[in-house]
Short mmCIF file of C-alpha atoms in Angstrom, two decimals:
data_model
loop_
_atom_site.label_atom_id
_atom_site.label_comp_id
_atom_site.label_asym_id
_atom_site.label_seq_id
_atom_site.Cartn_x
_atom_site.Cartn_y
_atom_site.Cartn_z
CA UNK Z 6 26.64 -12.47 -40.82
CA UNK Z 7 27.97 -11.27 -37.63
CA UNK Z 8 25.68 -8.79 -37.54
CA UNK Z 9 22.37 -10.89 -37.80
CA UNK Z 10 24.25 -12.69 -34.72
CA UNK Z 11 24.47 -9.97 -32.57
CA UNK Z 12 20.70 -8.81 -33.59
CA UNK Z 13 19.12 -11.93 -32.57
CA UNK Z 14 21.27 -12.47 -29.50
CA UNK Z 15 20.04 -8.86 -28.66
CA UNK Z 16 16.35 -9.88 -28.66
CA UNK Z 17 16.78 -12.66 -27.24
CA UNK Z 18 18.65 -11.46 -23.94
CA UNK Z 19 15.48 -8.84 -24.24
CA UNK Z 20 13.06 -11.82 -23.52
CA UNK Z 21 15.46 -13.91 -21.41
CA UNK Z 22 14.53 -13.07 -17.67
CA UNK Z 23 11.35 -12.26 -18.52
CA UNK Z 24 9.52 -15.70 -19.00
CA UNK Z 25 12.17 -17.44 -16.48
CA UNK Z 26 12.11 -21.50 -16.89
CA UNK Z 27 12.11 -23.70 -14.01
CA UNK Z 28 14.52 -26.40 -13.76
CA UNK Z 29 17.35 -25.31 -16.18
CA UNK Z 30 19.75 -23.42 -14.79
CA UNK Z 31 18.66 -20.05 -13.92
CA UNK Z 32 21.88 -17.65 -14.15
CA UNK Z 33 23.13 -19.22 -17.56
CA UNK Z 34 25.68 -17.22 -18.81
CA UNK Z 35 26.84 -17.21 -22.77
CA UNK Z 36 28.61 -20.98 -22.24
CA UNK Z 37 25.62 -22.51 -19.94
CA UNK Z 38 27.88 -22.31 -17.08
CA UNK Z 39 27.18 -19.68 -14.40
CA UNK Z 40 28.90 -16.47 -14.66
CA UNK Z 41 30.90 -16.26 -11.07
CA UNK Z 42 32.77 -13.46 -11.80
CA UNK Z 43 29.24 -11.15 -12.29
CA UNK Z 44 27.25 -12.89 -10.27
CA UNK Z 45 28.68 -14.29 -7.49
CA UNK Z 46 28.81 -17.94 -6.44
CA UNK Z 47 25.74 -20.49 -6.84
CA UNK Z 48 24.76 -22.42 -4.72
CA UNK Z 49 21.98 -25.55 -4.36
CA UNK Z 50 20.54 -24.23 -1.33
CA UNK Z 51 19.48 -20.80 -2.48
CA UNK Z 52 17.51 -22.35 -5.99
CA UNK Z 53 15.92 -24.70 -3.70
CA UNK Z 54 14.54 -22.41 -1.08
CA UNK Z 55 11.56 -20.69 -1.78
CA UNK Z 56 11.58 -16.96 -1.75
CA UNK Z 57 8.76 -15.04 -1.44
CA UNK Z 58 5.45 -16.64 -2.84
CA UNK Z 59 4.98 -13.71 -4.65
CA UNK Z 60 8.28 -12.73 -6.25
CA UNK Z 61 7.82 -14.66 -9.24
CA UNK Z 62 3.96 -13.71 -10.04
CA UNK Z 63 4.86 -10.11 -9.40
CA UNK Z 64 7.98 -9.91 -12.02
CA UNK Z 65 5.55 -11.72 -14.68
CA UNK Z 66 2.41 -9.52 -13.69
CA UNK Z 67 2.41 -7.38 -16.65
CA UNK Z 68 3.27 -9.80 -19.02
CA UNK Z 69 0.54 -11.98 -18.17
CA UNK Z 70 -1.68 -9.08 -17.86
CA UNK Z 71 -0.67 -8.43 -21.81
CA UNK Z 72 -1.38 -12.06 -22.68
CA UNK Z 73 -4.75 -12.19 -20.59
CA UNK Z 74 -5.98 -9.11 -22.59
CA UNK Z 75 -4.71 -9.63 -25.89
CA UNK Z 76 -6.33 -13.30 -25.85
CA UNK Z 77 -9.67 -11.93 -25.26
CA UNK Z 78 -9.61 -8.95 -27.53
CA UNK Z 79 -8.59 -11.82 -30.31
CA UNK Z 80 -12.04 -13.65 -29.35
CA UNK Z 81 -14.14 -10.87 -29.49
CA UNK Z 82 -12.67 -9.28 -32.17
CA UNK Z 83 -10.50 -11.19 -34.56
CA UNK Z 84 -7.12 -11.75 -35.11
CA UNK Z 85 -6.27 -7.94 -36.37
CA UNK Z 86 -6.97 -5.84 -33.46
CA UNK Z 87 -3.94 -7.37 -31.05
CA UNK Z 88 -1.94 -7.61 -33.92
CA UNK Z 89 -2.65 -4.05 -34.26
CA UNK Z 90 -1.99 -3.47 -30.96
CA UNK Z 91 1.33 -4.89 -30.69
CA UNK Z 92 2.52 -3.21 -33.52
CA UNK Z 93 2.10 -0.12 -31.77
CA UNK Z 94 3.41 -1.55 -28.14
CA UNK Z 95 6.74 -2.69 -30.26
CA UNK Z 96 6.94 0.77 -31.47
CA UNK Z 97 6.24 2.40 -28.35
CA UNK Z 98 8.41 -0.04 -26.35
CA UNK Z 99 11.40 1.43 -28.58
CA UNK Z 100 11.34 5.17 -27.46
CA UNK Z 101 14.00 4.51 -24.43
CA UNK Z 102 17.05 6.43 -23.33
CA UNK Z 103 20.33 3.92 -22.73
CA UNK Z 104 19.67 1.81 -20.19
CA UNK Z 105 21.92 3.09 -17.38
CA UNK Z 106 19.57 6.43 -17.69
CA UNK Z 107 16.13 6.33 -16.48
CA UNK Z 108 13.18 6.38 -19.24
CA UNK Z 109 10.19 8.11 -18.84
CA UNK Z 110 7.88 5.49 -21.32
CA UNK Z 111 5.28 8.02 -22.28
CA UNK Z 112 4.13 6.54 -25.41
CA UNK Z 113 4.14 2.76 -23.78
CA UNK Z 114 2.00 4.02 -20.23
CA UNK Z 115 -0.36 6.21 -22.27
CA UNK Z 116 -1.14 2.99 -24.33
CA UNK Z 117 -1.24 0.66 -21.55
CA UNK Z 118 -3.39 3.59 -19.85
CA UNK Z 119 -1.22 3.11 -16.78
CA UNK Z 120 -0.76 7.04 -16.75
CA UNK Z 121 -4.24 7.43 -15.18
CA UNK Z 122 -4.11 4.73 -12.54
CA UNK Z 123 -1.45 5.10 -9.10
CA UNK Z 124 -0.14 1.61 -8.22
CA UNK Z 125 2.30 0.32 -5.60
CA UNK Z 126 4.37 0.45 -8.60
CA UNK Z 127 4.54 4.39 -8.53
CA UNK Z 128 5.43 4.80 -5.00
CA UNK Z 129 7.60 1.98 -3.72
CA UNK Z 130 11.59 1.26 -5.18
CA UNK Z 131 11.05 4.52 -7.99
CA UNK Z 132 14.06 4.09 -9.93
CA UNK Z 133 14.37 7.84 -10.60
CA UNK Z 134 15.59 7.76 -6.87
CA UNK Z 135 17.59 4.86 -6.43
CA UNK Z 136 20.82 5.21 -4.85
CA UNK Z 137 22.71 3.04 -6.55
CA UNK Z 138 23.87 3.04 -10.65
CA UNK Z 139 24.67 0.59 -13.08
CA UNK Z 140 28.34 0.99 -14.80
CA UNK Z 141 27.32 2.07 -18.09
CA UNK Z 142 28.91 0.06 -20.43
CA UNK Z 143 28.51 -3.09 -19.04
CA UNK Z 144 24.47 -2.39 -18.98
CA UNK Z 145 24.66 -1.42 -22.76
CA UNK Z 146 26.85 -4.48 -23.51
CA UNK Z 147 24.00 -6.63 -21.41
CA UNK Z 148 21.23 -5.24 -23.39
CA UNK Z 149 22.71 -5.37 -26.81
CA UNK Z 150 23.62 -9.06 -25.71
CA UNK Z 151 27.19 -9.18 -26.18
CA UNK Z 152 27.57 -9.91 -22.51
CA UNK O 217 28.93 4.88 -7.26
CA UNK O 218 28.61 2.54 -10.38
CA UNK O 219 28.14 -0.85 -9.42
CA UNK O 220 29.28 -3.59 -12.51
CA UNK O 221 26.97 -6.75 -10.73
CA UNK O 222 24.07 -4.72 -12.32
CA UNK O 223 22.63 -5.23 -15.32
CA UNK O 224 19.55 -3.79 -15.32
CA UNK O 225 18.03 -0.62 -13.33
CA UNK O 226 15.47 -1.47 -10.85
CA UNK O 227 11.83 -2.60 -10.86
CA UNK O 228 9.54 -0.68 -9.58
CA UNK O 229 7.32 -1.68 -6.99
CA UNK O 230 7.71 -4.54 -4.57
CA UNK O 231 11.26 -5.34 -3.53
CA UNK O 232 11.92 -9.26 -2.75
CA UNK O 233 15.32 -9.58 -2.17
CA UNK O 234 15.53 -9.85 1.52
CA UNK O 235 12.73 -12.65 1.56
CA UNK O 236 15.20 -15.39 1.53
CA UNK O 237 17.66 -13.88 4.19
CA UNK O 238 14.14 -13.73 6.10
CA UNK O 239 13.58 -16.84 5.78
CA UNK O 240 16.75 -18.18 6.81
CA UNK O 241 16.76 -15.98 9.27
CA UNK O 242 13.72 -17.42 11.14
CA UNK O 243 14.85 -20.48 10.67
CA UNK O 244 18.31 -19.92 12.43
CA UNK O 245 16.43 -17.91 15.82
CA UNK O 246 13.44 -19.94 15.21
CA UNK O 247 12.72 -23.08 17.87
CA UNK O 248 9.76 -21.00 19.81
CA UNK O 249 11.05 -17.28 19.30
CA UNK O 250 10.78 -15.24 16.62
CA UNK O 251 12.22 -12.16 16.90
CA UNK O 252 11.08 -10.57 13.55
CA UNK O 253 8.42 -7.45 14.10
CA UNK O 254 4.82 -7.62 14.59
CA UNK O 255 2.85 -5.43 12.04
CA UNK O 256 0.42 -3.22 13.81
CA UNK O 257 -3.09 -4.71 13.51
CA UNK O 258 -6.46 -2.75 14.36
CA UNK O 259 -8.06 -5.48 16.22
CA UNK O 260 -11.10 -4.39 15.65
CA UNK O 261 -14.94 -3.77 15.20
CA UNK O 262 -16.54 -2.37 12.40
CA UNK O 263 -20.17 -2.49 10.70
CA UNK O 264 -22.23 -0.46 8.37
CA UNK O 265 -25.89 -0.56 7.63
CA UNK O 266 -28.17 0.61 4.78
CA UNK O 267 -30.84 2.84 5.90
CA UNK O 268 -33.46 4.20 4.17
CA UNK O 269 -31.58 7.24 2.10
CA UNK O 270 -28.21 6.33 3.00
CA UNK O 271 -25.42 4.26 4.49
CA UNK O 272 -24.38 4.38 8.17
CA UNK O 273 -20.52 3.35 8.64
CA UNK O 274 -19.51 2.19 13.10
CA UNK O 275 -15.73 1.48 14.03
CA UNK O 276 -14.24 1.57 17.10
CA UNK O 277 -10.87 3.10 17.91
CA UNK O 278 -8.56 1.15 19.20
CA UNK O 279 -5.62 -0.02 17.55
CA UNK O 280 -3.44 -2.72 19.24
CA UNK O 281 0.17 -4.25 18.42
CA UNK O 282 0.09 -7.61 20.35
CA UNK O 283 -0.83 -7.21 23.41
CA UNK O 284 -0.31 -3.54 24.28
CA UNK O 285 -2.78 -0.91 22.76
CA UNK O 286 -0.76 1.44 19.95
CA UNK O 287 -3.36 4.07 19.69
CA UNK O 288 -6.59 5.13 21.72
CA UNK O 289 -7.94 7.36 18.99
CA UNK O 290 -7.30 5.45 15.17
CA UNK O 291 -9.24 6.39 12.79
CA UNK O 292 -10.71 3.23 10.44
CA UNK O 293 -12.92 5.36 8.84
CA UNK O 294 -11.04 6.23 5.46
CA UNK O 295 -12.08 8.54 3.45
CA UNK O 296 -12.24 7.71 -0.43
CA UNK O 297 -14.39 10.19 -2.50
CA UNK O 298 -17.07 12.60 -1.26
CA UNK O 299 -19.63 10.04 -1.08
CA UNK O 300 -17.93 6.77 -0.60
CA UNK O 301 -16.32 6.08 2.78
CA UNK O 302 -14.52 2.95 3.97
CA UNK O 303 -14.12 1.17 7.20
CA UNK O 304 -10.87 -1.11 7.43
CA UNK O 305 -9.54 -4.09 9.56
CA UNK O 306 -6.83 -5.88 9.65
CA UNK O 307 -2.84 -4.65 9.26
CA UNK O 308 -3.43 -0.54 9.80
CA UNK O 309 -0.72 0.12 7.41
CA UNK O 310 -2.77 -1.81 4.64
CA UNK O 311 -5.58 -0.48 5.31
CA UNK O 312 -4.08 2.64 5.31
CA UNK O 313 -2.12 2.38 1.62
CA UNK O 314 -4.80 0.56 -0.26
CA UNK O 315 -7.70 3.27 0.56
CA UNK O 316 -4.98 5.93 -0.03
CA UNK O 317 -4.51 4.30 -3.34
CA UNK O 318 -7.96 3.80 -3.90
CA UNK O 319 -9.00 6.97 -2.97
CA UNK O 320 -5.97 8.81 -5.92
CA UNK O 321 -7.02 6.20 -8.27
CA UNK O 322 -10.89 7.49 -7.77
CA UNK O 323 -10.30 11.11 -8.04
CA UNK O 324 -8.44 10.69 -11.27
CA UNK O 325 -11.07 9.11 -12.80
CA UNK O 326 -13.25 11.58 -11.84
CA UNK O 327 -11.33 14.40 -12.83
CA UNK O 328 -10.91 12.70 -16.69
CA UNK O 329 -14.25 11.81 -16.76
CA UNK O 330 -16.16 14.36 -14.92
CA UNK O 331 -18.35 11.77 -12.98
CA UNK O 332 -19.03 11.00 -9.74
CA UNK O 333 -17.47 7.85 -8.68
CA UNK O 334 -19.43 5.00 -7.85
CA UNK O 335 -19.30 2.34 -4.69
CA UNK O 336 -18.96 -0.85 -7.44
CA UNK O 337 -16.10 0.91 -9.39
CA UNK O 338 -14.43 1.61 -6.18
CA UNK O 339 -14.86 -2.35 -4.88
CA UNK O 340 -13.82 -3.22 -8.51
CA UNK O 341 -10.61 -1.62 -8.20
CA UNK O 342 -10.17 -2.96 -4.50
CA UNK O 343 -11.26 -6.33 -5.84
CA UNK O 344 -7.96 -6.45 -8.55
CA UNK O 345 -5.53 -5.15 -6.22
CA UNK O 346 -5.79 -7.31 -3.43
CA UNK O 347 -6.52 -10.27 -5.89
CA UNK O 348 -3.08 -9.44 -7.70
CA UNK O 349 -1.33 -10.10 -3.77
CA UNK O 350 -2.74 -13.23 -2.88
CA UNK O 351 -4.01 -12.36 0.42
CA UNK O 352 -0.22 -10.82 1.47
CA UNK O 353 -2.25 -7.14 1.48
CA UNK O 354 -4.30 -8.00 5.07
CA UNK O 355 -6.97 -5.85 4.70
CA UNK O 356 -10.74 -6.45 5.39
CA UNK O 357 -12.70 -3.59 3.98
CA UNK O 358 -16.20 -2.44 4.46
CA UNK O 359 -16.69 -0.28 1.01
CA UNK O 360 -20.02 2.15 1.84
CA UNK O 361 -21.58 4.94 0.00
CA UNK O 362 -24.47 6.86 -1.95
CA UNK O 363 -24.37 7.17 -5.59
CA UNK O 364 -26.48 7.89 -8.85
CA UNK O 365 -28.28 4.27 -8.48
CA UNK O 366 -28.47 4.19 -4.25
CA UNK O 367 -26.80 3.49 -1.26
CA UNK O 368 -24.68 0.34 -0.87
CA UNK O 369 -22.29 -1.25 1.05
CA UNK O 370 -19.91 -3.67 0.22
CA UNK O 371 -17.53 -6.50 2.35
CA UNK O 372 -14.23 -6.61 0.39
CA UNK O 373 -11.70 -9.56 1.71
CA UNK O 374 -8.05 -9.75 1.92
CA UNK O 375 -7.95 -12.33 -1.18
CA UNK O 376 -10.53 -10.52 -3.42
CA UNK O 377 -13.69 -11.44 -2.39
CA UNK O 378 -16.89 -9.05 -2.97
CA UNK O 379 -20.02 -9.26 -1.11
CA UNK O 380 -23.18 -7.26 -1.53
CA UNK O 381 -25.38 -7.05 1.49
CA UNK O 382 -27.52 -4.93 3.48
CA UNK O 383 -25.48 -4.52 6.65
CA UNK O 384 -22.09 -6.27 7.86
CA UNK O 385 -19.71 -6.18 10.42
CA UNK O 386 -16.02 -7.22 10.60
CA UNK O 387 -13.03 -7.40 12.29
CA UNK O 388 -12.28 -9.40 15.55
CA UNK O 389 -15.38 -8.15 17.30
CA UNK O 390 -17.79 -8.93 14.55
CA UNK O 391 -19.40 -11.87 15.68
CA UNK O 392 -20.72 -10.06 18.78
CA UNK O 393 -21.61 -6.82 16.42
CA UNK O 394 -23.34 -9.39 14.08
CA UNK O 395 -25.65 -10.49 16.85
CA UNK O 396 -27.11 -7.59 17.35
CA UNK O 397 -27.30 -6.74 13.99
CA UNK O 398 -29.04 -9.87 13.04
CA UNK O 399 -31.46 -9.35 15.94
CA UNK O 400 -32.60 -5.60 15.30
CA UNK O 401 -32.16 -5.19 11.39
CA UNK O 402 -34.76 -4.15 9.43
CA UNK O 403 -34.80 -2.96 5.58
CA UNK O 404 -35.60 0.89 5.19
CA UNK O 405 -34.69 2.28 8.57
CA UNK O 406 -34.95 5.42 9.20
CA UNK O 407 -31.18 7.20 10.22
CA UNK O 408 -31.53 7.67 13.91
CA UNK O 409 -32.97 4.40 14.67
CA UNK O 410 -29.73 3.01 12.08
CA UNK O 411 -27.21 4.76 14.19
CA UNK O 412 -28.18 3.31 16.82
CA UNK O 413 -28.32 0.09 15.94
CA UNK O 414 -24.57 0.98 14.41
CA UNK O 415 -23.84 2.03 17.93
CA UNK O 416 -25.22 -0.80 20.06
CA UNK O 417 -23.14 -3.33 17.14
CA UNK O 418 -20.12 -1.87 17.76
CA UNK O 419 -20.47 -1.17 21.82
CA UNK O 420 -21.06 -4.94 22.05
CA UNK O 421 -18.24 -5.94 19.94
CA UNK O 422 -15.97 -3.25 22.11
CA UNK O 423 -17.60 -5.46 25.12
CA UNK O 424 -16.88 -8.89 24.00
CA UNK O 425 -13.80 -8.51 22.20
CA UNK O 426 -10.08 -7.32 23.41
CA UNK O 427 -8.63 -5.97 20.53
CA UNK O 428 -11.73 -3.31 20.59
CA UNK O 429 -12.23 -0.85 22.75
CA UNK O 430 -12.37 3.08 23.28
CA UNK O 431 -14.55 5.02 21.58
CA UNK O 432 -16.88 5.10 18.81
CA UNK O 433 -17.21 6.59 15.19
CA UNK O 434 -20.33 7.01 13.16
CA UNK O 435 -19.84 8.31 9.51
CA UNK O 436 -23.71 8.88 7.85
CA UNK O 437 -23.51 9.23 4.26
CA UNK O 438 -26.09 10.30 2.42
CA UNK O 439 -27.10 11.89 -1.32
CA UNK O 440 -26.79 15.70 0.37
CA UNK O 441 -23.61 15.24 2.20
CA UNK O 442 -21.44 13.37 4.69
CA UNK O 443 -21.44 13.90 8.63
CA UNK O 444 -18.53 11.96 10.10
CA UNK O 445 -19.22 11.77 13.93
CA UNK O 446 -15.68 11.43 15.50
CA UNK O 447 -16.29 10.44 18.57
CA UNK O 448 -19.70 9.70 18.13
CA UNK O 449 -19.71 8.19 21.87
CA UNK O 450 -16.53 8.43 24.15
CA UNK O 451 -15.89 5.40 26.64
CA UNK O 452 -16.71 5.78 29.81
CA UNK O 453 -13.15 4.75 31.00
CA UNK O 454 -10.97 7.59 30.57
CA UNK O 455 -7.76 8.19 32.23
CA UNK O 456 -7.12 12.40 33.17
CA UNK O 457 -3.50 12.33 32.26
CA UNK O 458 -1.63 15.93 32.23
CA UNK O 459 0.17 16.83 29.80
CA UNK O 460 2.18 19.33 31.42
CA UNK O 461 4.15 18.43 34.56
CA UNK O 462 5.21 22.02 35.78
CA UNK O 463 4.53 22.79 39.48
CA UNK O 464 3.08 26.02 40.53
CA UNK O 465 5.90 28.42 42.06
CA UNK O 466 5.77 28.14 46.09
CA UNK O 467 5.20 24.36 45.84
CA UNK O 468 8.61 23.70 47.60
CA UNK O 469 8.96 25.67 50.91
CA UNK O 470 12.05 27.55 50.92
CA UNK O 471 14.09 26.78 54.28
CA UNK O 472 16.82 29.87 53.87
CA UNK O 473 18.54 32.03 51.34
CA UNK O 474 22.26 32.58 50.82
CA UNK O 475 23.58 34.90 47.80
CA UNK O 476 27.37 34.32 46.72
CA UNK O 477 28.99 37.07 44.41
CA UNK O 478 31.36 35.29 41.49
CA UNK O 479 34.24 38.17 40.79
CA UNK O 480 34.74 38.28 37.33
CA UNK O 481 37.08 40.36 35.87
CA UNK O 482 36.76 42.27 32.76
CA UNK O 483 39.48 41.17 30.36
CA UNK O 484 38.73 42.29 26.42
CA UNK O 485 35.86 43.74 25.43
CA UNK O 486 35.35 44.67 21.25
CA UNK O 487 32.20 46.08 19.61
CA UNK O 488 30.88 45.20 16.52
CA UNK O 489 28.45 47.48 14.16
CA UNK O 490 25.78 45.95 13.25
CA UNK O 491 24.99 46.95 9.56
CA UNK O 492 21.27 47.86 10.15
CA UNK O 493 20.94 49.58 6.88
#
C-alpha cells in the first residue's frame, strides 16, 4: 500500500512544475503551505510582478512542441502512431543517470531528432558546466517524491 | 559545493532569473535615467537585388552604440552556406548568434543529407527561431542566395515574418535605399548594372541616415561561386591615424652630456652549470 503511495507521488512530482497552474499557490509543498525552510520566504510582491514575458513560454516550449505534433500526427494518421510514439518517448525518457549527475539522453534527442539541430539550448547555461551542484540526496528524495 | 535549495539541475538554454531583480531595479533608478546597458545596434543600411543569374547583397559598415560609432569596419554580411549569404540589422550580437546558428544548423543538414542547402529551408529555420522569442531576438535579416530552383532573396523580421520579393532594403537607412531602388529596378538585370544600383541604394541611405555610414560591401552570389567585395567602395572621409607613436632618434636636440660612474662593489658571485646535455 505504501508503496503504490510513493509510486504515484513519484510521477506526480515528475509532472508537477512542468504544466505550472496560475492562481494556486505556486511553491506548494507536501501540506499546501510553502516550504520556507527550502525555499526561502514568499512573498505577494514577487507572484505578482511579472518576470520576463518569456520565462514561462520558454520552460513549456518542448512540451507544447510534443502536444502540437502529436495532435497532428493523430489527424493525419490515426490514433496509433502517437500512441506509438509515446511508448517509445516513455521508454526513452527512462534511460537517466541519478539526478544530481548529468544525463546524456541519447535515446530521447535521437527520437526527438534534436541531435542534428544546434539551438540556444546547446550553447547557453550547459549543465555539464555549471558551477554549482545539487546535494545528492535531497535531489533523489525530490524526484522519487518523498520530499 | 552542494547546495540543498536545489532540486533539480539546470535548464539549458535561456536563464530568467535576474529578470525580476531587473525589473525592480529600473524601477528603483528609474524617474528619467536608466542606467542599465545599451545593446550594440548596427544602425544600418542594407539591400539586395535579384539580377539576372544571381543575387547581389549591399550593407554599409558602420556599427553604432547610441550615439558614438562602435566600429568603422562591421561586417553585416554573414556568411551561411556556400551559396546563401545574409545581410543583418538590428542588435549585432543577434544578428551575429542567429546566422551562426543558422549557418551550423545548415551544414549539418547538408552533411546528413548530402544536399545543397536551399534559401527557403534556411528562412524556414530563421522563421521558427525568431517566432519561438517573440520579437526579444532583434534581428532584421535579408536571407539571399542561388540554389537548384534560382536565385532569391528573402526579408525575415524580428517576430517571424517571411517575405519573398525581388529586391529589399532594411535597416534605419532603408527608406532612402528604397527610393532608389524603386526608381531604377528592373527584372533581369544584368550584374554590373545590379551592383550599381546596390551601390547607389546603400550610398544614399549612408547619406540620409546617421546610424550609416563608412564604407560599402557588395557580396554577388551566383550558381559558379561567391565574390564578396569588402570594401566594395571606401568613404571618402577617412581619418590617417598612426598607429605607432615612436619618434625618429634626433627629434629632441640634445643641449649637453654628463656621464656619472655608480661604484658597485662585487660582493658574492656563484656559478651554476647549466645541464646542456
Amino acid at each position: 500500500m505504501s508503496h503504490q503511495i510513493e509510486n504515484s507521488r513519484g510521477l506526480r512530482s515528475q509532472l508537477k512544475d512542468s504544466v505550472p497552474v496560475a492562481g494556486l499557490c505556486p511553491q506548494a509543498g507536501p501540506y499546501g503551505v510553502q516550504d520556507t525552510l527550502r525555499r526561502g520566504f514568499s512573498s505577494v510582491k514577487n507572484e505578482l510582478l511579472p518576470s520576463h514575458p518569456l520565462e514561462l513560454s520558454e520552460k513549456n516550449f518542448q512540451l507544447n512542441q510534443d502536444k502540437l505534433n502529436f495532435t497532428t500526427l493523430r489527424n493525419i494518421q490515426g490514433l496509433h502512431a502517437p500512441l506509438k510514439l509515446q511508448m517509445e518517448y516513455r521508454a526513452a525518457r527512462q534511460i537517466q543517470r541519478l539526478p544530481f549527475l548529468p544525463s546524456s539522453n541519447l535515446a530521447l534527442d535521437t527520437l526527438r531528432g534534436t541531435d542534428e539541430t544546434i539551438g540556444f539550448e546547446d550553447i547557453l547555461n550547459d549543465p555539464a558546466q555549471c558551477e554549482l551542484m545539487g546535494e545528492p540526496h535531497i535531489m533523489t528524495e525530490y524526484k522519487l517524491g518523498l520530499l | 559545493m552542494a547546495l540543498s535549495h536545489v532540486f533539480e539541475s539546470p535548464v539549458p538554454g535561456f536563464n530568467f532569473e535576474n529578470s525580476t531583480r531587473n525589473l525592480l531595479l529600473e524601477d528603483a533608478l528609474g524617474e528619467g535615467k536608466s542606467n542599465a546597458p545599451k545593446p550594440l545596434k548596427t544602425g544600418t543600411t542594407i539591400a539586395g537585388v535579384v539580377c539576372k543569374d544571381g543575387v547581389v547583397l549591399g550593407a554599409d559598415t558602420r556599427a553604432t552604440s547610441s550615439e558614438v560609432v562602435a566600429d568603422k569596419m562591421c561586417a553585416k554580411i554573414h556568411y551561411i552556406a556556400p551559396n546563401i549569404y545574409c545581410c543583418g540589422a538590428g542588435t549585432a550580437a543577434d544578428t551575429e548568434k542567429t546566422t551562426e546558428l543558422l549557418s551550423s544548423n545548415l551544414t549539418i543538414f547538408s552533411m546528413n543529407s548530402g544536399r545543397n542547402p536551399r534559401v527557403v529551408m534556411a528562412a524556414n529555420i530563421l522563421q521558427n527561431m525568431l517566432f519561438r522569442y517573440h520579437g526579444a531576438i532583434g534581428a532584421n535579416l535579408i536571407l539571399g542566395g542561388v540554389d537548384c530552383t534560382g536565385s532569391h532573396i528573402y526579408r525575415v523580421g524580428p517576430y517571424g515574418s517571411m517575405d519573398k520579393v525581388p529586391y529589399l532594403a532594411m535597416g534605419s537607412g532603408d527608406l532612402a535605399a528604397m527610393g532608389v531602388l524603386e526608381d531604377r529596378f528592373k527584372p533581369r538585370m544584368e550584374q554590373e548594372e545590379a551592383k550599381t544600383l546596390v551601390r547607389d541604394a546603400i550610398r544614399a541611405g549612408i547619406m540620409s541616415d546617421l546610424g550609416s555610414g563608412n564604407n560599402i560591401d557588395i557580396c554577388v552570389i551566383t550558381s559558379k561561386g561567391v565574390d564578396y567585395i569588402r570594401p566594395y567602395q571606401e568613404s571618402e572621409y577617412k581619418d590617417n591615424r598612426q598607429k605607432k607613436y615612436k619618434y625618429k632618434p634626433g627629434t629632441t636636440p640634445v643641449l649637453c652630456e654628463k656621464v656619472v660612474r655608480l661604484e658597485l662593489e662585487l660582493v658574492h658571485e656563484t656559478v651554476q652549470k647549466m645541464e646542456t646535455s
